[in-house]
Coordinates of C-alpha atoms in Angstrom, one line a residue:
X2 CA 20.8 -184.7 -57.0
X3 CA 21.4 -186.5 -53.8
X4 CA 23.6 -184.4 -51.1
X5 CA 27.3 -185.0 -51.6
X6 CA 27.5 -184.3 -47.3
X7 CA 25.6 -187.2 -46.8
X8 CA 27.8 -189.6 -48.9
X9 CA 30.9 -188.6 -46.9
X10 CA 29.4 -190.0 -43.6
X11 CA 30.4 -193.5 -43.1
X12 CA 27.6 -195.8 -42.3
X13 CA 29.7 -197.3 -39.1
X14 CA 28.9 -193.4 -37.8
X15 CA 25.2 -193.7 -38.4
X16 CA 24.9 -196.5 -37.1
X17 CA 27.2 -195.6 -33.4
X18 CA 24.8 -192.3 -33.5
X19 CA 21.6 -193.9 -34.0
X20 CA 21.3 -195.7 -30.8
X21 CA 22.1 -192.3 -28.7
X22 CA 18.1 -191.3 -29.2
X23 CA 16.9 -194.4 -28.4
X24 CA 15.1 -194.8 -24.9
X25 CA 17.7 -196.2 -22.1
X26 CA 17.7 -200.2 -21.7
X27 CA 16.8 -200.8 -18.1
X28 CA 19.4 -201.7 -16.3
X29 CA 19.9 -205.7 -15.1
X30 CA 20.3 -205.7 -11.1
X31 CA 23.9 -206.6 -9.9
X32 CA 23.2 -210.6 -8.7
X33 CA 25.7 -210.9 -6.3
X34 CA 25.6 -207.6 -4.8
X35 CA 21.9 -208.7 -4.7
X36 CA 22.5 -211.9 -2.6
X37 CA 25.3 -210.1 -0.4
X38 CA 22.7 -207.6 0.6
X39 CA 20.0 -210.7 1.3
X40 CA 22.3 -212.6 3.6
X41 CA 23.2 -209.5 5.6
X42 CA 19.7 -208.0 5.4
X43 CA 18.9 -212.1 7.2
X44 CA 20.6 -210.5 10.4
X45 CA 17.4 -208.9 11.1
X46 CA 15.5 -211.7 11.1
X47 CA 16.7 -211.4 15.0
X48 CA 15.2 -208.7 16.2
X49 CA 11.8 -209.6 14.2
X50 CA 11.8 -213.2 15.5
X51 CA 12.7 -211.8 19.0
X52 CA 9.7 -209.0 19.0
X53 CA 7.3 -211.9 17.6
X54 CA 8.0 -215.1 19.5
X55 CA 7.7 -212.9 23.0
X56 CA 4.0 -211.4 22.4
X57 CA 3.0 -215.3 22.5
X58 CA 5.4 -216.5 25.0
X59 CA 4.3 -213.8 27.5
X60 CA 0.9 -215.5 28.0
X61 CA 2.5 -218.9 29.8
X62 CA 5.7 -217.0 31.1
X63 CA 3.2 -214.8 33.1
X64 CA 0.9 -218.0 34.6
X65 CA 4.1 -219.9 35.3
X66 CA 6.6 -218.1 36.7
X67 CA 3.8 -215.3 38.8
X68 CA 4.5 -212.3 37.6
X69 CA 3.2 -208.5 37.1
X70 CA 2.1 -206.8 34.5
X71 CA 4.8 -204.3 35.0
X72 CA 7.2 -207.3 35.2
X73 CA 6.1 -208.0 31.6
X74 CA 5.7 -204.3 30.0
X75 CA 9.6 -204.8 31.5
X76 CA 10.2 -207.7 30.2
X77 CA 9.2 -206.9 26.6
X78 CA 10.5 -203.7 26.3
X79 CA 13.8 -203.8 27.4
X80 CA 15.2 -205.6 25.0
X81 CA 14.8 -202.3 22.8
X82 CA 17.2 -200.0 25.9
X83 CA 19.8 -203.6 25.5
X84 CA 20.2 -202.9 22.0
X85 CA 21.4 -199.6 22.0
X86 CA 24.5 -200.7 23.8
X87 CA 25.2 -203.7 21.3
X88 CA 24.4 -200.6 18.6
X89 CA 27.0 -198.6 20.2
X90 CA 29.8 -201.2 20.5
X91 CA 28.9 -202.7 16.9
X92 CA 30.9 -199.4 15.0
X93 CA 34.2 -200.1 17.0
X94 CA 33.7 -203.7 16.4
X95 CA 33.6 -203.8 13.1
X96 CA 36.1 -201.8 12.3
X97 CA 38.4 -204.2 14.6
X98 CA 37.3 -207.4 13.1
X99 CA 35.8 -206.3 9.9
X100 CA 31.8 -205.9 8.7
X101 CA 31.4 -210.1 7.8
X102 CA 32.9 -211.3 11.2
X103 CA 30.6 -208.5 13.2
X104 CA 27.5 -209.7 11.7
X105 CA 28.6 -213.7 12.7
X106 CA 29.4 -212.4 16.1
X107 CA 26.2 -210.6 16.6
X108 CA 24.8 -214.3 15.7
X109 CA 26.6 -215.5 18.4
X110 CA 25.5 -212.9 21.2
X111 CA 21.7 -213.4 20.1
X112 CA 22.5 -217.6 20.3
X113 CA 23.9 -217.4 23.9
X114 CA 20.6 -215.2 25.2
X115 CA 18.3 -217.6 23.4
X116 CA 19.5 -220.4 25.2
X117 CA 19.5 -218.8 28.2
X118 CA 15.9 -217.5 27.9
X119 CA 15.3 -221.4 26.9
X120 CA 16.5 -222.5 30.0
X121 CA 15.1 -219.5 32.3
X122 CA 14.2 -220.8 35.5
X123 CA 12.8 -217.8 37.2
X124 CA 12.4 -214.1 36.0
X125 CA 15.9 -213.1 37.2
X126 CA 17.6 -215.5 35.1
X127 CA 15.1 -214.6 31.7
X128 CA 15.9 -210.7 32.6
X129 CA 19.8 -211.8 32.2
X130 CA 19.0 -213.7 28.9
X131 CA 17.2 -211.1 27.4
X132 CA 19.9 -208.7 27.9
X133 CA 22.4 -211.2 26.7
X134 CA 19.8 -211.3 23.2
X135 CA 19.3 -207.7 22.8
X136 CA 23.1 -207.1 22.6
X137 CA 23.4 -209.0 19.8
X138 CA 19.6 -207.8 18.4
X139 CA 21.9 -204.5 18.8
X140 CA 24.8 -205.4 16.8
X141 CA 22.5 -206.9 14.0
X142 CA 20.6 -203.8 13.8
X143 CA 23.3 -201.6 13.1
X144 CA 25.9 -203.6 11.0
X145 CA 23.5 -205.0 8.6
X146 CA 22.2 -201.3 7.0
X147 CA 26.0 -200.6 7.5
X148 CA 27.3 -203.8 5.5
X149 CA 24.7 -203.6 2.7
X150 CA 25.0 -199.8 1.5
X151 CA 28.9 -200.3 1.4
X152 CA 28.2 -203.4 -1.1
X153 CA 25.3 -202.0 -2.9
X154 CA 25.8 -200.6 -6.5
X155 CA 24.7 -196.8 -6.9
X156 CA 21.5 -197.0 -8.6
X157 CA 20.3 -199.7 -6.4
X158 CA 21.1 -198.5 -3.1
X159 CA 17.2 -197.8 -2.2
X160 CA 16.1 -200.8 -2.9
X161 CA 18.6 -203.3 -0.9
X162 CA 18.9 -200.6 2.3
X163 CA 15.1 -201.7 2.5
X164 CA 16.2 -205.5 2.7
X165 CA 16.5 -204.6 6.6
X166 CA 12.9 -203.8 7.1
X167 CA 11.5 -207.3 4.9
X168 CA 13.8 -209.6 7.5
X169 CA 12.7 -207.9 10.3
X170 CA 8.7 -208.5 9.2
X171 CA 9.6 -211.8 8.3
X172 CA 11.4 -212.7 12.0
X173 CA 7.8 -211.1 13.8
X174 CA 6.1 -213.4 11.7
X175 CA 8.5 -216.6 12.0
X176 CA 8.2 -215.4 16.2
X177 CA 4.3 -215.6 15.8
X178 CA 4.3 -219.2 13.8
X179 CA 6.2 -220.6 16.4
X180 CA 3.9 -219.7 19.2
X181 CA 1.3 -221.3 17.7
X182 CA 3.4 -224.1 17.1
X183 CA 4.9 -224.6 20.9
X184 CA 1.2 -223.6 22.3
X185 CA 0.7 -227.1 21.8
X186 CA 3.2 -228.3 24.2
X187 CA 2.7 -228.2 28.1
X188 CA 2.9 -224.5 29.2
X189 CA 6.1 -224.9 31.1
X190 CA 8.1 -226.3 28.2
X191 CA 6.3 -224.3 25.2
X192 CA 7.4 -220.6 26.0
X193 CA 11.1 -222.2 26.5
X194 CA 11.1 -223.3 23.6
X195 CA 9.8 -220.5 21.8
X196 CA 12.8 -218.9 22.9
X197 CA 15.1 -221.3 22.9
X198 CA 14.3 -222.3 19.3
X199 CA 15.8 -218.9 18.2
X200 CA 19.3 -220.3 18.5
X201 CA 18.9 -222.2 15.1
X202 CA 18.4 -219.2 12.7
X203 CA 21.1 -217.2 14.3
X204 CA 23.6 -220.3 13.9
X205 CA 22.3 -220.9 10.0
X206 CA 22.5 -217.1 9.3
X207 CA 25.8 -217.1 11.0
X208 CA 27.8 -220.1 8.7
X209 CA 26.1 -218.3 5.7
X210 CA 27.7 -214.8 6.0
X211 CA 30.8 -216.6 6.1
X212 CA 30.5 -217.0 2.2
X213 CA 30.6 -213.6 2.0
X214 CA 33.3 -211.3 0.7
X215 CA 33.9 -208.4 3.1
X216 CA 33.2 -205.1 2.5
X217 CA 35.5 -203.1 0.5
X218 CA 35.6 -199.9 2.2
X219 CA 36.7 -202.1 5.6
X220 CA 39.5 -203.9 3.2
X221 CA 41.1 -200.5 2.1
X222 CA 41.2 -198.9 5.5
X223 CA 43.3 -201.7 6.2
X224 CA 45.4 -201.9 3.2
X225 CA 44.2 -204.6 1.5
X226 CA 43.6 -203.0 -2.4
X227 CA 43.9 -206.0 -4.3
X228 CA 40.6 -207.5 -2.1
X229 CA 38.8 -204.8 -2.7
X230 CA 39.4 -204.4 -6.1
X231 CA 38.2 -208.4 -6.7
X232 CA 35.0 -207.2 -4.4
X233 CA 34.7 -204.1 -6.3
X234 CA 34.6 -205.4 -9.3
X235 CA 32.0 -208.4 -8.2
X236 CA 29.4 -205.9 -7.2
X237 CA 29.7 -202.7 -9.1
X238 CA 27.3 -202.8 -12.6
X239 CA 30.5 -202.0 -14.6
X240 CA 34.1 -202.0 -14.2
X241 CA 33.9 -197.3 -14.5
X242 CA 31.8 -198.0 -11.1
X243 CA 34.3 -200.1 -9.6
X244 CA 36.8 -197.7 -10.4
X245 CA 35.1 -194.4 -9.0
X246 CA 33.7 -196.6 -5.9
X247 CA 37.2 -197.4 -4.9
X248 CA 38.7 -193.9 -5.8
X249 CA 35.6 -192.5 -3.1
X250 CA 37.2 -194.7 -0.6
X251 CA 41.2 -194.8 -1.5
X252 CA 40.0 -190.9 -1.0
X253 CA 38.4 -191.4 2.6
X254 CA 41.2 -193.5 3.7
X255 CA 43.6 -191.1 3.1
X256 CA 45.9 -193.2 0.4
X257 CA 47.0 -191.5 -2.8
X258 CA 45.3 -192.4 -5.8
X259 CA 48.2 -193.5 -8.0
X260 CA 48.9 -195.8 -5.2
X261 CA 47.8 -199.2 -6.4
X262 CA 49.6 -202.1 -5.2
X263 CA 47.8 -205.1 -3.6
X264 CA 48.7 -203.9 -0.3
X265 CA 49.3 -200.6 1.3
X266 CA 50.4 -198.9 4.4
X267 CA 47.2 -196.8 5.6
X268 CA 48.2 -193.4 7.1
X269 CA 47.1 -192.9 10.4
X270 CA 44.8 -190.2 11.7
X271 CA 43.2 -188.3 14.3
X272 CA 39.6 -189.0 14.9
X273 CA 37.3 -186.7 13.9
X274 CA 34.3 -188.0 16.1
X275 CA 34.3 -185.2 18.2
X276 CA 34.0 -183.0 15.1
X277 CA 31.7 -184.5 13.5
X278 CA 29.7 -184.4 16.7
X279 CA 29.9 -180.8 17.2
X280 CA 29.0 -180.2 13.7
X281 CA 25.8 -181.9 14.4
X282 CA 24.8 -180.8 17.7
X283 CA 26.9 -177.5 18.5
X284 CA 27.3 -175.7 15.5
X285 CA 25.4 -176.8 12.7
X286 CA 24.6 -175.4 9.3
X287 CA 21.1 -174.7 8.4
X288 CA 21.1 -177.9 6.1
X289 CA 22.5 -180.1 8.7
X290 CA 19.7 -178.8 11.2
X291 CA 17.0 -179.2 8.6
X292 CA 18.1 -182.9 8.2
X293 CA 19.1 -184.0 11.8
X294 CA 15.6 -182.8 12.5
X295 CA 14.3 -184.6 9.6
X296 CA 16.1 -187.6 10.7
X297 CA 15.4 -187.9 14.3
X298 CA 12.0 -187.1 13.6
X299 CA 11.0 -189.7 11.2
X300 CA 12.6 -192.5 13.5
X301 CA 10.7 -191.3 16.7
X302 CA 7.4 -190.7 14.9
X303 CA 7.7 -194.6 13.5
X304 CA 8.0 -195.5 16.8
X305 CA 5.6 -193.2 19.2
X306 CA 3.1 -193.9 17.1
X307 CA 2.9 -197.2 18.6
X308 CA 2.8 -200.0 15.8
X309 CA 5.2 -201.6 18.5
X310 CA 2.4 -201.9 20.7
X311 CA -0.2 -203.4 18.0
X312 CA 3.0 -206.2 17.0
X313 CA 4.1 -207.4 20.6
X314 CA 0.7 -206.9 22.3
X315 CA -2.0 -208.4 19.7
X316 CA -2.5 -211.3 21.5
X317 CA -3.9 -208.8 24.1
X318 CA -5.6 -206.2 21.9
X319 CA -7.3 -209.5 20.3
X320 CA -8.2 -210.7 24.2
X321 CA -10.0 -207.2 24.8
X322 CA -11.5 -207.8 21.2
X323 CA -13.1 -210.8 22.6
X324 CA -11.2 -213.7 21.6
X325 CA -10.3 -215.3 24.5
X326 CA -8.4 -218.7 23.7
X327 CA -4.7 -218.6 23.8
X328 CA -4.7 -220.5 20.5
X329 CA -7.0 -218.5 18.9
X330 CA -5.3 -215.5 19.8
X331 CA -2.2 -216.8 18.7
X332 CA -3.8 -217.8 15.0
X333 CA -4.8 -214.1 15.2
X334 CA -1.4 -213.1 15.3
X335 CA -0.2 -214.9 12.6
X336 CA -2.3 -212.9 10.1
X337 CA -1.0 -210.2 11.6
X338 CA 2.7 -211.0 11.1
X339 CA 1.4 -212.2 7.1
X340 CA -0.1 -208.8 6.9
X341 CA 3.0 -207.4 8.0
X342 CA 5.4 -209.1 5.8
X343 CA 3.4 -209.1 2.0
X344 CA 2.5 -205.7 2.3
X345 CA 6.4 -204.2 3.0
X346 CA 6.8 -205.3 -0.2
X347 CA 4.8 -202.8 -1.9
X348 CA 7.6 -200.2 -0.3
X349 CA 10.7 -202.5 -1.8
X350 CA 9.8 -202.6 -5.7
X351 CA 8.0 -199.2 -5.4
X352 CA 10.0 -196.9 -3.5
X353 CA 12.6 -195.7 -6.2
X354 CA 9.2 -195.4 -8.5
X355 CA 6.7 -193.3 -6.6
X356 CA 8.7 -191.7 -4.3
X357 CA 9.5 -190.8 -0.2
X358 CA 7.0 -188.6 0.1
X359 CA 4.0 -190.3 -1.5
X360 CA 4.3 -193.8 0.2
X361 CA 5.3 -191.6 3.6
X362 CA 2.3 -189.7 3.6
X363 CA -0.4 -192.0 2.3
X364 CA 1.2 -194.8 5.2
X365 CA 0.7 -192.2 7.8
X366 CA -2.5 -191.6 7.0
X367 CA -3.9 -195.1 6.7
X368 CA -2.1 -195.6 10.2
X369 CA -4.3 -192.9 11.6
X370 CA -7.4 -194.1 10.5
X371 CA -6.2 -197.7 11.7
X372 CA -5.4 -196.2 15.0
X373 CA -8.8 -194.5 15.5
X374 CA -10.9 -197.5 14.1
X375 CA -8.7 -199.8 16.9
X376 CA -9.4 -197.2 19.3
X377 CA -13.2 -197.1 18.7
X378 CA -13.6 -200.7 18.3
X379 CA -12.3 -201.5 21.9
X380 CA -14.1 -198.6 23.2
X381 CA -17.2 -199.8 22.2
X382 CA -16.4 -203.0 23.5
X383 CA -15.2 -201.9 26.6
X384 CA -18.6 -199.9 27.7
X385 CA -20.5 -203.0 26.2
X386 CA -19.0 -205.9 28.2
X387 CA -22.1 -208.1 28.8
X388 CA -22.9 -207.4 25.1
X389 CA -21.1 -209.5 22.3
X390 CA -20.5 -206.3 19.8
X391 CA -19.8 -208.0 16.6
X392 CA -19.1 -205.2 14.3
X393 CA -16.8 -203.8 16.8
X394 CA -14.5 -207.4 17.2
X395 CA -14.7 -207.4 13.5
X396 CA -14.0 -203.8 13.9
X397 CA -10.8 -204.3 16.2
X398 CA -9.6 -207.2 13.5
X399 CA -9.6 -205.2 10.6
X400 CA -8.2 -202.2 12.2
X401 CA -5.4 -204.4 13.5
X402 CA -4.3 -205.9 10.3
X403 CA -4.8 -202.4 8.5
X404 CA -2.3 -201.0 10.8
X405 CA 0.3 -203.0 10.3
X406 CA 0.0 -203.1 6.4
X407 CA -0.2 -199.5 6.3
X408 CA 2.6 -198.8 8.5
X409 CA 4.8 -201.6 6.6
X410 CA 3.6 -199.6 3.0
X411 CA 6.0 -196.9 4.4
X412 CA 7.1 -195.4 7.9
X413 CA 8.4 -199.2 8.1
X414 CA 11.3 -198.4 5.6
X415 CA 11.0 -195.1 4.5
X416 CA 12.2 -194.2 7.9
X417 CA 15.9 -196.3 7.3
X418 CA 16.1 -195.6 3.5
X419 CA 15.6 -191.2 4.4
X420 CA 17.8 -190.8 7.1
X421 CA 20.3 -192.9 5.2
X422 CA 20.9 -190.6 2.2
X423 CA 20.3 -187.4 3.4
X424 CA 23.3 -187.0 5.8
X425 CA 26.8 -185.8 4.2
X426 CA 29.0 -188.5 3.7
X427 CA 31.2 -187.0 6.5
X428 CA 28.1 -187.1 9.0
X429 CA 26.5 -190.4 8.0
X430 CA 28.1 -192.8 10.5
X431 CA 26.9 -190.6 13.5
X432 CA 23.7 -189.3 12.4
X433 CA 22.4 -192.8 11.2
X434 CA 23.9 -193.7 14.5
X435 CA 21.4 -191.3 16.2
X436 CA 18.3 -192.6 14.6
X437 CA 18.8 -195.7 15.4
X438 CA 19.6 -194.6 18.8
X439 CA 16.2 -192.4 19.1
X440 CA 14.3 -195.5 16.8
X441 CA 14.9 -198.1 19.7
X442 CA 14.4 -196.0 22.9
X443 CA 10.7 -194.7 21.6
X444 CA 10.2 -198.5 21.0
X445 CA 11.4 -199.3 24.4
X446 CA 9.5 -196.4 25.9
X447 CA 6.1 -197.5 24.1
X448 CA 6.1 -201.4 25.2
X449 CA 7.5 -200.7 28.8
X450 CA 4.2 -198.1 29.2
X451 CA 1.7 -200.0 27.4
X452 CA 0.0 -202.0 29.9
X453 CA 0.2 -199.5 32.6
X454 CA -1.1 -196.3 30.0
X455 CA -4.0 -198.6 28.8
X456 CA -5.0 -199.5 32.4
X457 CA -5.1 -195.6 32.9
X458 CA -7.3 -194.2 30.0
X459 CA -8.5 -197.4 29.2
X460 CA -7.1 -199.4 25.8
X461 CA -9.1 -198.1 23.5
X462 CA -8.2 -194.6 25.1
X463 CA -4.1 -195.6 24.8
X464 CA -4.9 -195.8 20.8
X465 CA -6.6 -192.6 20.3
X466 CA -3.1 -191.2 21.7
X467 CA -1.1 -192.8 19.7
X468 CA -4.0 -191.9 16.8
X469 CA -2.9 -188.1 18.1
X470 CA 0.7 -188.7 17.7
X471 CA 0.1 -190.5 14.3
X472 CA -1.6 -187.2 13.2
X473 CA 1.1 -184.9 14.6
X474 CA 3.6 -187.4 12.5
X475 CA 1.7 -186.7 9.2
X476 CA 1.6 -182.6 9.8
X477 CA 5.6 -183.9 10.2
X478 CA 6.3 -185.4 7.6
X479 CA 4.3 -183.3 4.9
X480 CA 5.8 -179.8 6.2
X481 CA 9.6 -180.7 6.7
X482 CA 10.8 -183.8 5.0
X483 CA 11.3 -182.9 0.9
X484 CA 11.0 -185.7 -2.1
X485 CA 14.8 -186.8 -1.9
X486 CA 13.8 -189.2 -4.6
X487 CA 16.3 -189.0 -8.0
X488 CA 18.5 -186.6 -6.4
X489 CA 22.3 -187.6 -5.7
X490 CA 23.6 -187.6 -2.6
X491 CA 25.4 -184.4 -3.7
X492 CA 22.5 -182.6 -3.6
X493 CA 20.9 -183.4 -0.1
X494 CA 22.4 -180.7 1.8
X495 CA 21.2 -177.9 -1.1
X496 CA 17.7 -179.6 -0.8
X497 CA 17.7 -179.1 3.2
X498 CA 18.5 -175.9 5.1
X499 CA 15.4 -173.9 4.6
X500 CA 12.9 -176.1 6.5
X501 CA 9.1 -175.0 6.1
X502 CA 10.6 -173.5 2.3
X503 CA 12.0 -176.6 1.3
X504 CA 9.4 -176.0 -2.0
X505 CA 10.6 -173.0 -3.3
X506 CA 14.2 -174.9 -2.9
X507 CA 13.2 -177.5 -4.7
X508 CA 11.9 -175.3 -7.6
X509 CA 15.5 -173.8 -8.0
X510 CA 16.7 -177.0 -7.8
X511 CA 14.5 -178.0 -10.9
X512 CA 14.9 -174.8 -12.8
X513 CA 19.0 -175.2 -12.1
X514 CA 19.0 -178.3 -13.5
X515 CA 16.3 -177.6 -16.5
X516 CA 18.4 -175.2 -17.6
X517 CA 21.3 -177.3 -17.6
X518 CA 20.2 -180.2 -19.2
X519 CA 19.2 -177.4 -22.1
X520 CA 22.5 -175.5 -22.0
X521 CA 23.6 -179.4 -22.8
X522 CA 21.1 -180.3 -25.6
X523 CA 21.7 -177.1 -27.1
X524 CA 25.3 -177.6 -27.5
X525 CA 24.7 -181.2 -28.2
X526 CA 22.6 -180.3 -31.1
X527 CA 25.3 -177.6 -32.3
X528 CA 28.1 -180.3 -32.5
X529 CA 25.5 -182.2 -34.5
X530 CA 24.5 -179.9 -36.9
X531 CA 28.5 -179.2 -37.5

């Protein structure tokens, strides 16, 4: 005799329970949140194009206008001290003007230096230009990171905060096709207008964030609900996220949450910069140490280890290697910038699938070997001058191209996607502030030394340093920074705080949470079986 229990259970309720113990459909990617993040990510096309087109343009600057090695080391590396003031100013700004209008002026700072490095006459007048163009290499830097994790939906934050790092692999390697392409020109017109010729993209990138919406955290600081609604509501993956997401901010601001008219007086408050500072420097907690440290460390370890170097000074590293044409070397430096951009890819579709730590470690570590390779290769060739050393120019190739696909596998990103989620929301602003602040002076530091430290200890001798530091970086990375993958942003400042223990935190993190995920499948299964 059949079950009379089971007759009383409507079909329609089978049916709605049936698809609860089926795997999870994988979610479809929010498209215009997608191509909001791409057209802000473009702002760093800049800074790439800007780091890329100068290793080339160097060469004929140098012959044409007379100048020093340290004139060039100052030349080149400045540009990274310049940005940290358009950096600085690019907060204020867009909270004035809003994120959309910050990015299109930062397009128009960078388009007034390029035509002034164009139409450089002597080194005085290039110096102004280029600190015209790293203001507004500055203010893309900053707003674009800022602009795309305030549009991007929840579960695909990690994935368009790396949109930064592509554009600014694809600007070195746009920078490196155009020196090849002005090298044919006569040397006193082709460097101009390898810098000159920068004024296009940052117009073009400029009339395209106009289509745009603005963000929706800068519309509700000033009031403007019904925008940000619309915006909400265009890039969240449901209209429950839209909701929540403008709830965070309505929170933030300071405006009640039964408030929901169009528009809205914003109450006024107090900064809390200077608390937020002293939170971070003076008195911090022991999870607000763990991850400054983690933070500042990861930017200035991307940096010392001296990929900078490798980008903006291949032409020369290729010169010691024995290739001594300028167009040959220039055609070198193009697979270098291809290397570059293909393999940060592997970083962008993996990075929420393997995880931080993985990619992190196994990127440092191929940038050591790369490093030390480099660093015997021109060594060899250095003691071997009246020798043609093929293995070691072959050598100095490989290790040149390796470096730069290693590094872009993971300290590339990694570095802007970890210090990005692990700071409380209260801290974020600031701290992310910070490492972009240490990010660019290490950068600055390493290509204003270069020429001078390789002249020292030779250049094979300058990469075995940074092969040092590279190896200090990995002993880093692998004792302090935990696996921040799947965990919210809740949960960052339980994860941090016990430094060189972070593993036994972890594992009470994952017991915590086994045992409530039970605690909810046993009760789940009790309301079942009733």
């Amino acid at each position: 005799m059949a079950d009379p229990q089971s007759k009383s259970v409507p079909s329609s309720q089978l049916q709605s329970t049936i698809p609860n113990f089926d795997p999870p459909t994988k979610r479809k990617r929010n498209k215009y949140a997608l191509a909001c993040a791409l057209l802000a990510s473009m702002t760093s096309i800049l800074l790439g194009y800007d780091t890329g087109v100068m290793s080339g343009a160097v060469i004929y600057i140098k012959d044409e206008l007379k100048i020093s090695d340290v004139k060039i080391e100052v030349l080149v590396g400045t540009i990274n001290l310049y940005s940290l003031l358009g950096a600085a100013a690019a907060g204020r700004t867009s909270d004035w003007i809003g994120r959309r209008y910050t990015i299109v002026f930062a397009g128009a700072i960078f388009f007034a230096g390029a035509i002034l490095m164009g139409f450089a006459t002597n080194y005085a007048f290039l110096m102004v230009g280029r600190f015209v163009a790293g203001i507004g290499v500055g203010y893309a830097l900053m707003i674009a990171p800022v602009y795309t994790a305030e549009v991007s939906p929840v579960s695909s934050r990690g994935f368009l905060t790396s949109f930064p790092e592509v554009f600014i692999n694809f600007g070195v390697l746009l920078g490196y096709v155009s020196n090849y392409a002005f090298s044919k020109l006569p040397p006193n017109l082709g460097w101009r207008f390898m810098l000159g010729i920068g004024a296009i993209p940052s117009v073009l990138l400029g009339l395209g964030v106009l289509a745009m919406p603005e963000s929706p955290r800068w519309l509700v600081m000033q009031g403007r609900l019904g925008d940000a609604k619309r915006v909400l509501d265009k890039i969240s993956e449901s209209f429950q996220e839209s909701q929540e997401r403008l709830a965070d901010i309505k929170q933030v601001a300071g405006i009640p949450q039964d408030c929901n008219d169009d528009v809205v007086s914003v109450p006024k408050r107090e900064s809390s910069g200077s608390g937020v500072w002293r939170e971070l420097f003076v008195h911090p907690t022991p999870s607000v140490l763990h991850i400054l440290i983690a933070a500042l460390g990861i930017h200035l370890f991307q940096q010392a280890s001296g990929i900078d170097a490798v980008v903006l000074y291949s032409p020369r590293i290729f010169e010691k290697a024995g290739i001594t044409k300028n167009k040959d070397k220039l055609l070198a430096t193009i697979a270098v910038g291809f290397t570059k951009t293909s393999f940060i890819l592997v970083s962008t579709f993996t990075l929420d699938k393997i995880g931080r730590r993985i990619l992190l470690l196994s990127s440092c570590g191929g940038l050591v070997v790369s490093l030390m390779g480099l660093g015997i290769g021109l060594t060899i060739i250095d003691h071997f001058k009246h020798e043609k050393q093929t293995w070691a120019i072959a050598l100095c190739i490989t290790c040149a191209l390796s470096s730069v696909a290693t590094f872009s596998m993971g300290m590339g990103p990694i570095a802007w996607v970890y210090s990005s989620e692990i700071f409380p929301l209260r801290l974020r602003a600031q701290g992310c502030s910070m490492g972009v602040a240490v990010n660019r002076f290490t950068s600055g530091i390493v290509l204003i030394t270069f020429i001078s430290l390789y002249k020292a200890i030779s250049i094979g001798g300058a990469f075995f340093l940074y092969t040092g530091i590279a190896i200090m970086a990995w002993i880093f990375f692998y004792t302090l920074l935990p696996e921040t993958r799947g965990r919210s942003l809740e949960e960052m400042e339980e994860l941090f705080g016990t430094f060189f223990k972070w593993r036994s935190t972890m594992k009470e993190l994952n017991t915590k949470k086994l045992n409530s995920d039970n605690n909810g499948q046993i009760s789940m299964s009790r309301v079942q079986t009733k």
